[in-house]
PDB file of C-alpha atoms in Angstrom:
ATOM      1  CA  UNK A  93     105.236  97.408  76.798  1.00 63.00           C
ATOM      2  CA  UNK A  94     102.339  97.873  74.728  1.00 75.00           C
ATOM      3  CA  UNK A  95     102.436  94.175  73.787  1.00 81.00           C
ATOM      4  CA  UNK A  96     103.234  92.743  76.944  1.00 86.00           C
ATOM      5  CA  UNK A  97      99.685  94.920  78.530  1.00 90.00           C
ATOM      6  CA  UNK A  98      97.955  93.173  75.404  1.00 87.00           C
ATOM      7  CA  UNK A  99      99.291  89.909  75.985  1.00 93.00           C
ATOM      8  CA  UNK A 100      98.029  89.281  79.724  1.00 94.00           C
ATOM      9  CA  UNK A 101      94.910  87.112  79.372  1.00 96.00           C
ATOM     10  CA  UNK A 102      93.820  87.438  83.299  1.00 97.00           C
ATOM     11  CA  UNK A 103      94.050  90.433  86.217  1.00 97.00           C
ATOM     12  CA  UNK A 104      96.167  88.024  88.077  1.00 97.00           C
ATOM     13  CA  UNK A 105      98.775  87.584  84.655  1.00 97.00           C
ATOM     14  CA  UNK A 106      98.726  91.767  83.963  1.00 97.00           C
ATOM     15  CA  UNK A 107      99.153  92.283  87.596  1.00 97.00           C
ATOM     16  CA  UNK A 108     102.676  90.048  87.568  1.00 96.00           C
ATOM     17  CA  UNK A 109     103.538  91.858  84.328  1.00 96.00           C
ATOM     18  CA  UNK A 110     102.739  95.343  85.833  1.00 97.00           C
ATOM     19  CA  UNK A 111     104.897  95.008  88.884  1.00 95.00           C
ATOM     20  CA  UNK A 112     107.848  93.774  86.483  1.00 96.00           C
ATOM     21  CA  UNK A 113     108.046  96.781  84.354  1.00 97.00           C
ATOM     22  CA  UNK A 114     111.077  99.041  83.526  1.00 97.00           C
ATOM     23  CA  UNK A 115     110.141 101.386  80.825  1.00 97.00           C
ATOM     24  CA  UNK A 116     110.026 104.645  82.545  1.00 97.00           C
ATOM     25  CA  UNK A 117     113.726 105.445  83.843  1.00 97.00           C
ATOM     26  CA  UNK A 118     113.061 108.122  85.919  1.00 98.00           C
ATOM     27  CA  UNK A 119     110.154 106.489  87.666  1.00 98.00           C
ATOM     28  CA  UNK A 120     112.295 103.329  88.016  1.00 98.00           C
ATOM     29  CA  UNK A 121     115.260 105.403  89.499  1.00 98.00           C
ATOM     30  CA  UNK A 122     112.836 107.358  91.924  1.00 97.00           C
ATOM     31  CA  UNK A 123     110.734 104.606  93.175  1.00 98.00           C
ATOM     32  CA  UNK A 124     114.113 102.068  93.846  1.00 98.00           C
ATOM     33  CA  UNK A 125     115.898 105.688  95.204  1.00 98.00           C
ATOM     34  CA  UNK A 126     112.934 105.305  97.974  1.00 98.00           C
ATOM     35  CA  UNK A 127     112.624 101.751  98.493  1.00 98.00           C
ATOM     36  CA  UNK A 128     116.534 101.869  99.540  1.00 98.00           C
ATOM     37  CA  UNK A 129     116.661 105.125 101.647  1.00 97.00           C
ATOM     38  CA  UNK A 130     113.129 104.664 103.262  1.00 97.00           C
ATOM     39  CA  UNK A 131     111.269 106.966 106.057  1.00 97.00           C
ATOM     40  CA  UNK A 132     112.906 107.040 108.913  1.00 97.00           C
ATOM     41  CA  UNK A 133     108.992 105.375 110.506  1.00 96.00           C
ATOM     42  CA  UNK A 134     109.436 102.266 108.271  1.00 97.00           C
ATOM     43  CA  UNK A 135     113.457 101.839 108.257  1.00 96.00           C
ATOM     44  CA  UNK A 136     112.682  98.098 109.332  1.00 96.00           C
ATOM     45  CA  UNK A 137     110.680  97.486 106.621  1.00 97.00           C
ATOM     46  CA  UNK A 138     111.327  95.644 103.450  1.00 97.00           C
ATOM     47  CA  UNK A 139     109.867  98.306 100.876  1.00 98.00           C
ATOM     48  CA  UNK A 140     107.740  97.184  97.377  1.00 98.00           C
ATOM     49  CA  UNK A 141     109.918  99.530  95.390  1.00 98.00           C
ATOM     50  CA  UNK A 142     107.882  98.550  92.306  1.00 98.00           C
ATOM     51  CA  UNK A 143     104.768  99.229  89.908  1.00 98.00           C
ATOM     52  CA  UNK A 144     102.236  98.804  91.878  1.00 98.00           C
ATOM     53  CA  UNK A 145      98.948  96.471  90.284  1.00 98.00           C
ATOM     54  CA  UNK A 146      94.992  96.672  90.860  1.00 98.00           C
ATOM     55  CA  UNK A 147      93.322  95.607  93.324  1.00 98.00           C
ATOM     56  CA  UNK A 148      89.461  93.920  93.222  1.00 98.00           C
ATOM     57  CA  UNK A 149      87.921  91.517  92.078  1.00 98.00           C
ATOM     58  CA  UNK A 150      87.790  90.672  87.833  1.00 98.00           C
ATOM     59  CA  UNK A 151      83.590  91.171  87.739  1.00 98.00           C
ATOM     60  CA  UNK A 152      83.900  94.425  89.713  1.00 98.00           C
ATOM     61  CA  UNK A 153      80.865  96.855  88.384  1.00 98.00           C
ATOM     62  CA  UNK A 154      83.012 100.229  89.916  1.00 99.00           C
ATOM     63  CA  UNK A 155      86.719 100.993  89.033  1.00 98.00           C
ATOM     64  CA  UNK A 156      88.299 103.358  91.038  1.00 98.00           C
ATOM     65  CA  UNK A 157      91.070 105.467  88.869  1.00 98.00           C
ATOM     66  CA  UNK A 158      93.625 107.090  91.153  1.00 98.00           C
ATOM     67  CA  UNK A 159      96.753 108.860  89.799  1.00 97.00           C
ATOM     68  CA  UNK A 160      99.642 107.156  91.249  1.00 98.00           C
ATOM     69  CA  UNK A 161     100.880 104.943  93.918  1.00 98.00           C
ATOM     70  CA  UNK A 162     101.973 106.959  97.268  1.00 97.00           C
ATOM     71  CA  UNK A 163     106.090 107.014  97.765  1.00 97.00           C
ATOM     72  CA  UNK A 164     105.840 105.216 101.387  1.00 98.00           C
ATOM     73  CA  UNK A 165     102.015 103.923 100.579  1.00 98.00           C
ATOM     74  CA  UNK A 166     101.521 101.771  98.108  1.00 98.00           C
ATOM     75  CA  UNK A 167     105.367 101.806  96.469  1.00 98.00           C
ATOM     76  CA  UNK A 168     106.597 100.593 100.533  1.00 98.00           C
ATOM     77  CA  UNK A 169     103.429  97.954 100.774  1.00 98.00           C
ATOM     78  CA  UNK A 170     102.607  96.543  97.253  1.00 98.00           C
ATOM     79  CA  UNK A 171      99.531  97.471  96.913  1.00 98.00           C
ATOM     80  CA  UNK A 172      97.361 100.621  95.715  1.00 98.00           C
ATOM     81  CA  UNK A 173      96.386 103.280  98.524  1.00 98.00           C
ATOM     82  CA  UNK A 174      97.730 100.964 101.326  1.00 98.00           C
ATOM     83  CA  UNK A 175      99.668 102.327 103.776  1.00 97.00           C
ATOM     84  CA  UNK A 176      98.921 105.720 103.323  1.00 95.00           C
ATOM     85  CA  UNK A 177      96.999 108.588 104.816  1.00 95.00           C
ATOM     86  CA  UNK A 178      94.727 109.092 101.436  1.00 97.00           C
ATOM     87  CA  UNK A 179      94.591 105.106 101.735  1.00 97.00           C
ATOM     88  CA  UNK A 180      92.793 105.424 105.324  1.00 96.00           C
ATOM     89  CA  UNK A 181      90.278 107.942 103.920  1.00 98.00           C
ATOM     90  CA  UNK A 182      89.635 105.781 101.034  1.00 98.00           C
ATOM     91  CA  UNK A 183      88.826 102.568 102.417  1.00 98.00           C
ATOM     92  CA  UNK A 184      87.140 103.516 105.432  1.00 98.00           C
ATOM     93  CA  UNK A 185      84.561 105.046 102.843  1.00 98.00           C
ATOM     94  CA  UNK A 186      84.529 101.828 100.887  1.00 98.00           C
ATOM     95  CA  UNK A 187      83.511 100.205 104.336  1.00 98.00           C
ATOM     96  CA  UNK A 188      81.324 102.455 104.644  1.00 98.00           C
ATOM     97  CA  UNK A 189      79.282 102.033 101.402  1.00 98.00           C
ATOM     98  CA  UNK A 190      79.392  98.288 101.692  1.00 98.00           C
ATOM     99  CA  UNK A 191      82.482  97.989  99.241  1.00 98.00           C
ATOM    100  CA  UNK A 192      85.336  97.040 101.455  1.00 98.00           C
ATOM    101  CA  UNK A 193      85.038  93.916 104.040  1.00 98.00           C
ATOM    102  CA  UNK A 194      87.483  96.477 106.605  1.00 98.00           C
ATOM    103  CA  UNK A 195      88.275 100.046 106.930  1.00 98.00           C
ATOM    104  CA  UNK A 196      91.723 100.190 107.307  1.00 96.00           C
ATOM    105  CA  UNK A 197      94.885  99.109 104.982  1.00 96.00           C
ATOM    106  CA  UNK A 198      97.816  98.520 106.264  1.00 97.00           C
ATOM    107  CA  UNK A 199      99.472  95.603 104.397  1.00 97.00           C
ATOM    108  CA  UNK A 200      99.290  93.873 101.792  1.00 97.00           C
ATOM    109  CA  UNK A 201      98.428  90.742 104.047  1.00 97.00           C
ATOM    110  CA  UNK A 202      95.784  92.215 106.438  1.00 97.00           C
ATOM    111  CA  UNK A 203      92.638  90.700 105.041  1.00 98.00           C
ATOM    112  CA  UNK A 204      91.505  93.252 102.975  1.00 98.00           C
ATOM    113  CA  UNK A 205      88.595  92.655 100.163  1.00 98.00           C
ATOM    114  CA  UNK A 206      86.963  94.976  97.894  1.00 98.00           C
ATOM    115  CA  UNK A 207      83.527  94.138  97.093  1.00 98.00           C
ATOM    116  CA  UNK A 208      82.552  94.676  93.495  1.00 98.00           C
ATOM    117  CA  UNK A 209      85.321  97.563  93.137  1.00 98.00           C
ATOM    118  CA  UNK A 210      88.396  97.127  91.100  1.00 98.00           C
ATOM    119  CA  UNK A 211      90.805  99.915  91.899  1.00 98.00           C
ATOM    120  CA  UNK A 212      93.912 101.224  89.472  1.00 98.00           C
ATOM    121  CA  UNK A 213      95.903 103.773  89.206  1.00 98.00           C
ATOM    122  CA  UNK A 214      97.042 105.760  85.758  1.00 98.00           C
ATOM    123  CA  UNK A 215     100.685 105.620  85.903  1.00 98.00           C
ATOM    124  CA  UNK A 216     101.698 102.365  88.257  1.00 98.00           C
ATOM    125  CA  UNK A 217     104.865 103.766  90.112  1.00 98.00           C
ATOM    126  CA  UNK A 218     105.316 106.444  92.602  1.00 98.00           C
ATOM    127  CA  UNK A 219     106.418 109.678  90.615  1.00 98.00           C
ATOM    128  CA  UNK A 220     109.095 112.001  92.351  1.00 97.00           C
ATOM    129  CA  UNK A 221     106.615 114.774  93.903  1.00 95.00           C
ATOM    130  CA  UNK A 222     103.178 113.302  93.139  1.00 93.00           C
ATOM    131  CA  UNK A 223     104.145 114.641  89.486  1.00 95.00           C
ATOM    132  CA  UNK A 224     104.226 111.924  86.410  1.00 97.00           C
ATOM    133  CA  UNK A 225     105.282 114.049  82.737  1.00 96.00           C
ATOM    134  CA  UNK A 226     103.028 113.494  79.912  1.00 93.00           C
ATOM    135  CA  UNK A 227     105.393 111.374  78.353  1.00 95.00           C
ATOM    136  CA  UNK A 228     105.267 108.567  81.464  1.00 97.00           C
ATOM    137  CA  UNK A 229     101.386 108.983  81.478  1.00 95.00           C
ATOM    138  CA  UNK A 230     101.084 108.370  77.997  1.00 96.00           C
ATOM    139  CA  UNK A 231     103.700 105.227  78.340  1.00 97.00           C
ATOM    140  CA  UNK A 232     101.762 103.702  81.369  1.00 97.00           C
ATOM    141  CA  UNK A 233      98.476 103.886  80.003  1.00 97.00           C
ATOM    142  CA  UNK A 234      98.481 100.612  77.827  1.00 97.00           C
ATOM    143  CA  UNK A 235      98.015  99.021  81.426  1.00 98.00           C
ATOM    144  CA  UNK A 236      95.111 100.876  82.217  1.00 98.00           C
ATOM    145  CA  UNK A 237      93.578  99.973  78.774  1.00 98.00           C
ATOM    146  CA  UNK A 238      94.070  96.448  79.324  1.00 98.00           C
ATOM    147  CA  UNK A 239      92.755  96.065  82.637  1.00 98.00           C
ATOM    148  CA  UNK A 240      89.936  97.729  81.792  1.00 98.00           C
ATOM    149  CA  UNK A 241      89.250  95.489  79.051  1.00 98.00           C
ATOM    150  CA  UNK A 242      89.484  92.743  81.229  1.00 98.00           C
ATOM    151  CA  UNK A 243      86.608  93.710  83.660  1.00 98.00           C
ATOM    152  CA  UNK A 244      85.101  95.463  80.999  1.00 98.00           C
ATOM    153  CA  UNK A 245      81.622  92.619  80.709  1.00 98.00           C
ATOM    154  CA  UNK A 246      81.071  93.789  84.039  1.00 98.00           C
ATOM    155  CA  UNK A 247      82.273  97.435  84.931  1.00 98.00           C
ATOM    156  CA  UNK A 248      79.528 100.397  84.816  1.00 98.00           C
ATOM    157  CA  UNK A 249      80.489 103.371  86.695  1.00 98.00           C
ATOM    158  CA  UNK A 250      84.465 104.792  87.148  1.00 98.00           C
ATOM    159  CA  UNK A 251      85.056 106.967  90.071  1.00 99.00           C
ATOM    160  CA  UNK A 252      87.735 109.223  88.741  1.00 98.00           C
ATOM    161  CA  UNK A 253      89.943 110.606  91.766  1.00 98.00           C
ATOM    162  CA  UNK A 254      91.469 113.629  90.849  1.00 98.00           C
ATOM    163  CA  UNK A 255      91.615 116.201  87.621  1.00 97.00           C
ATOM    164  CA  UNK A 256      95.021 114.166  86.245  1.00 97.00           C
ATOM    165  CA  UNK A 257      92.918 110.009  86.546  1.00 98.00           C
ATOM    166  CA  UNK A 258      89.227 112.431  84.850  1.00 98.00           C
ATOM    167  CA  UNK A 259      91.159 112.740  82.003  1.00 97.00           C
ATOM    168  CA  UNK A 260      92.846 109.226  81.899  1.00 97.00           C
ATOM    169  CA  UNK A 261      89.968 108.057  81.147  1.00 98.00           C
ATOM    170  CA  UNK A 262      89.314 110.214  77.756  1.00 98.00           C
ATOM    171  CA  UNK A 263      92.237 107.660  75.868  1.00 97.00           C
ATOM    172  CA  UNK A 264      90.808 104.429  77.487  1.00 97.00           C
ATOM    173  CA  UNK A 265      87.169 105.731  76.296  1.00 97.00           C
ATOM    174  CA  UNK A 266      88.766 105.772  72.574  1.00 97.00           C
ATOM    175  CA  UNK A 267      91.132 102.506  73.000  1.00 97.00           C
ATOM    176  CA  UNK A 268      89.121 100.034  75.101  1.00 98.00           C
ATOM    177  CA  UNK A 269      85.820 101.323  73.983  1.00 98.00           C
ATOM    178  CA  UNK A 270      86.256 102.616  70.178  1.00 97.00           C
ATOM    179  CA  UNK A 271      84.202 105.691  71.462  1.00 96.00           C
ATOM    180  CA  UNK A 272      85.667 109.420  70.140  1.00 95.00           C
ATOM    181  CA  UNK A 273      85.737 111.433  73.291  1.00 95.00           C
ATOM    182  CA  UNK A 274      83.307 114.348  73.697  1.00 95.00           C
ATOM    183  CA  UNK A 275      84.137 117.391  72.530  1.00 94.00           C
ATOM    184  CA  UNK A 276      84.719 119.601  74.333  1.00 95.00           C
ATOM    185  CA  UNK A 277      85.938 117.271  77.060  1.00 96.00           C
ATOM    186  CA  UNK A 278      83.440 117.371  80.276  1.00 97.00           C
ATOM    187  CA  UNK A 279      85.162 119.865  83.268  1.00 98.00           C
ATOM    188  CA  UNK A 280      86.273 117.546  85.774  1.00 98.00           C
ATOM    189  CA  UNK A 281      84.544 118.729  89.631  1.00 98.00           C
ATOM    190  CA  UNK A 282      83.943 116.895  92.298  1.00 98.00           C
ATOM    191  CA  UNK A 283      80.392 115.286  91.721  1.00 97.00           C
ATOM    192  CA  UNK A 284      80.529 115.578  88.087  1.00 98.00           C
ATOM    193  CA  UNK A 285      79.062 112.821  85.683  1.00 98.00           C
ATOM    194  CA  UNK A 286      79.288 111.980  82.515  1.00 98.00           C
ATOM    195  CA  UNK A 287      77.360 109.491  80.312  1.00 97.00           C
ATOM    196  CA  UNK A 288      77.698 107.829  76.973  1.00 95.00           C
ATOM    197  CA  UNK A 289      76.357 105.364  75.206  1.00 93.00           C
ATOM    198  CA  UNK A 290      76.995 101.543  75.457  1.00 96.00           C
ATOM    199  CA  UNK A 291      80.028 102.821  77.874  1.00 98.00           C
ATOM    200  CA  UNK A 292      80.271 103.022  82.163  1.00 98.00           C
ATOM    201  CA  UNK A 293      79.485 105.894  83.630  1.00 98.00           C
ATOM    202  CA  UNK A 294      82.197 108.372  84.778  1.00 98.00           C
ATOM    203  CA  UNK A 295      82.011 110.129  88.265  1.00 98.00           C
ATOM    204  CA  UNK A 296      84.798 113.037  89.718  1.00 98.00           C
ATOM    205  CA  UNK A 297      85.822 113.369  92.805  1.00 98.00           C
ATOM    206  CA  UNK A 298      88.425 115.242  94.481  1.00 98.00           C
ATOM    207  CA  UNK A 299      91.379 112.717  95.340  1.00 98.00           C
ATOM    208  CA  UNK A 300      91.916 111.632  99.087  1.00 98.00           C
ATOM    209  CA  UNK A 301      95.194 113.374  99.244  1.00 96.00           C
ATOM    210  CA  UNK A 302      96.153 114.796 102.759  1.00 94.00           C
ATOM    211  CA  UNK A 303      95.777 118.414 100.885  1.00 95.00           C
ATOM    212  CA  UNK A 304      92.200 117.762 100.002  1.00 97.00           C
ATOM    213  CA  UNK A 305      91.395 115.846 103.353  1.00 97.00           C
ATOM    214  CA  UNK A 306      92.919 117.618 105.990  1.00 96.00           C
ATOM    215  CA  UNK A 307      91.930 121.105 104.711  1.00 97.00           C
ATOM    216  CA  UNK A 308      88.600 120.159 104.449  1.00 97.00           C
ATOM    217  CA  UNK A 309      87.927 120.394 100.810  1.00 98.00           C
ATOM    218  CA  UNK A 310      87.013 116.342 100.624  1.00 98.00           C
ATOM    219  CA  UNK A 311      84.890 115.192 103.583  1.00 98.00           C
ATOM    220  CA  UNK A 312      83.888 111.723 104.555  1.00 98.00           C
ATOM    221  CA  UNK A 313      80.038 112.722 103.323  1.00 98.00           C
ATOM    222  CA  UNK A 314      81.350 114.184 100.313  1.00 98.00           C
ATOM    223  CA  UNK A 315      82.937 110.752  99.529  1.00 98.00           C
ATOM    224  CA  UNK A 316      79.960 109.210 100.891  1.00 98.00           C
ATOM    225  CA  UNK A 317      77.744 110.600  98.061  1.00 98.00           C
ATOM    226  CA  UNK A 318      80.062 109.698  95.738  1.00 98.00           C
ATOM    227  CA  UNK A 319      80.122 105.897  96.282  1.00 98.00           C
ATOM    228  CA  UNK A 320      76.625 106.259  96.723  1.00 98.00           C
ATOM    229  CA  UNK A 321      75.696 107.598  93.335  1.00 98.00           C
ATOM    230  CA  UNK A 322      78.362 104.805  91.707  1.00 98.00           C
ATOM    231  CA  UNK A 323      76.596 102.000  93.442  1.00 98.00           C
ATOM    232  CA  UNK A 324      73.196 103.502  92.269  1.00 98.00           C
ATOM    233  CA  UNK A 325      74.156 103.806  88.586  1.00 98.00           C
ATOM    234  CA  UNK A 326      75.965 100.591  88.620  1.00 98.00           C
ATOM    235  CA  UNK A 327      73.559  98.580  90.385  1.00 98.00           C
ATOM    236  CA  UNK A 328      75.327  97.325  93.019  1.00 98.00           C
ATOM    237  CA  UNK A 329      72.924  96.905  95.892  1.00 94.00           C
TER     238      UNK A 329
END
């Protein structure tokens, strides 16, 4: 899999190879397992069942690192944080800061556009319980390394959603960038930034997961600053 990531020469070639891979059995078994028995609320619908690819534009300036697609989100529609609850909280924000052209997601046909935001997720396929092992992370990152390489002319700030995509980005620093990690290795909080050299920028915040959302923890002006502060550092007006 490592040389198949390597070999796409385009977002639109990695995203066809992405959404055709089979190395991680249990991840294949689980997200086919839900594609076939579906939620009752989408029984009519014909689900992804898949790896699920980026979505934005190839000269984005602000990635967006999630964990993983959503069960009946983005592993029913075919595309990242659509059709999801965390989805709805996400993308209204990106409308909000200018980023999205629409604040809802619904399907992978309904219009949407991301303005100068590329958004991927560290392991591509829905893991049973929100809960990928090390060894699938570790096997799913060469994907992550390559599409960061190919917006990397352009990108300058990552938004890292979540404790698990904060320290995603540690091997893609090393791989994509041929930057040693620091050491220690930044705490991951909601608001926190880190800078290095001659690298983009990298910006926590706490993932817009019904947990987080619904309890209060994340707020829409909490996210608000957060998009903020990426389009300041990356200079996206």
């Amino acid at each position: 899999m490592v040389a198949r990531a390597a070999r796409a020469t385009d977002l639109t070639d990695l995203d066809g190879a992405v959404g055709d891979c089979f190395a991680c059995p249990r991840l294949v078994a689980w997200r086919e397992e839900v594609a076939r028995v579906k939620r009752a609320a989408f029984r009519d619908q014909d689900y992804w069942g898949r790896p699920v690819p980026g979505l934005g534009p190839p000269d984005a300036r602000i990635a967006i690192l999630g964990l993983a697609p959503a069960a009946h989100g983005g592993n029913r529609t075919g595309r990242i944080f659509t059709g999801d609850r965390s989805g709805d909280v996400l993308f209204a924000a990106l409308h909000r800061a200018g980023l999205a052209n629409q604040p809802t997601s619904v399907a992978a046909d309904d219009g949407l556009t991301l303005r100068e935001t590329r958004i991927f997720s560290a392991v591509r396929c829905a893991p049973p319980d929100n809960k990928p092992t090390p060894a699938e992370r570790d096997t799913c990152a060469p994907w992550a390394h390559r599409e960061v390489e190919l917006i990397r002319p352009t990108l300058r700030v990552v938004v890292a959603l979540g404790a698990f995509a904060w320290a995603a980005w540690w091997p893609v620093l090393r791989q994509v960038y041929g930057q040693r990690p620091p050491t220690p290795r930044p705490v991951f909080g909601h608001g926190a930034h880190w800078s290095g050299e001659s690298v983009p920028a990298l910006l926590g915040c706490y993932h817009v997961s019904q947990q987080n959302t619904f309890t209060g923890r994340l707020t829409p002006a909490m996210l608000d600053d957060v998009f903020t502060r990426a389009k300041q550092l990356s200079g996206v007006d």
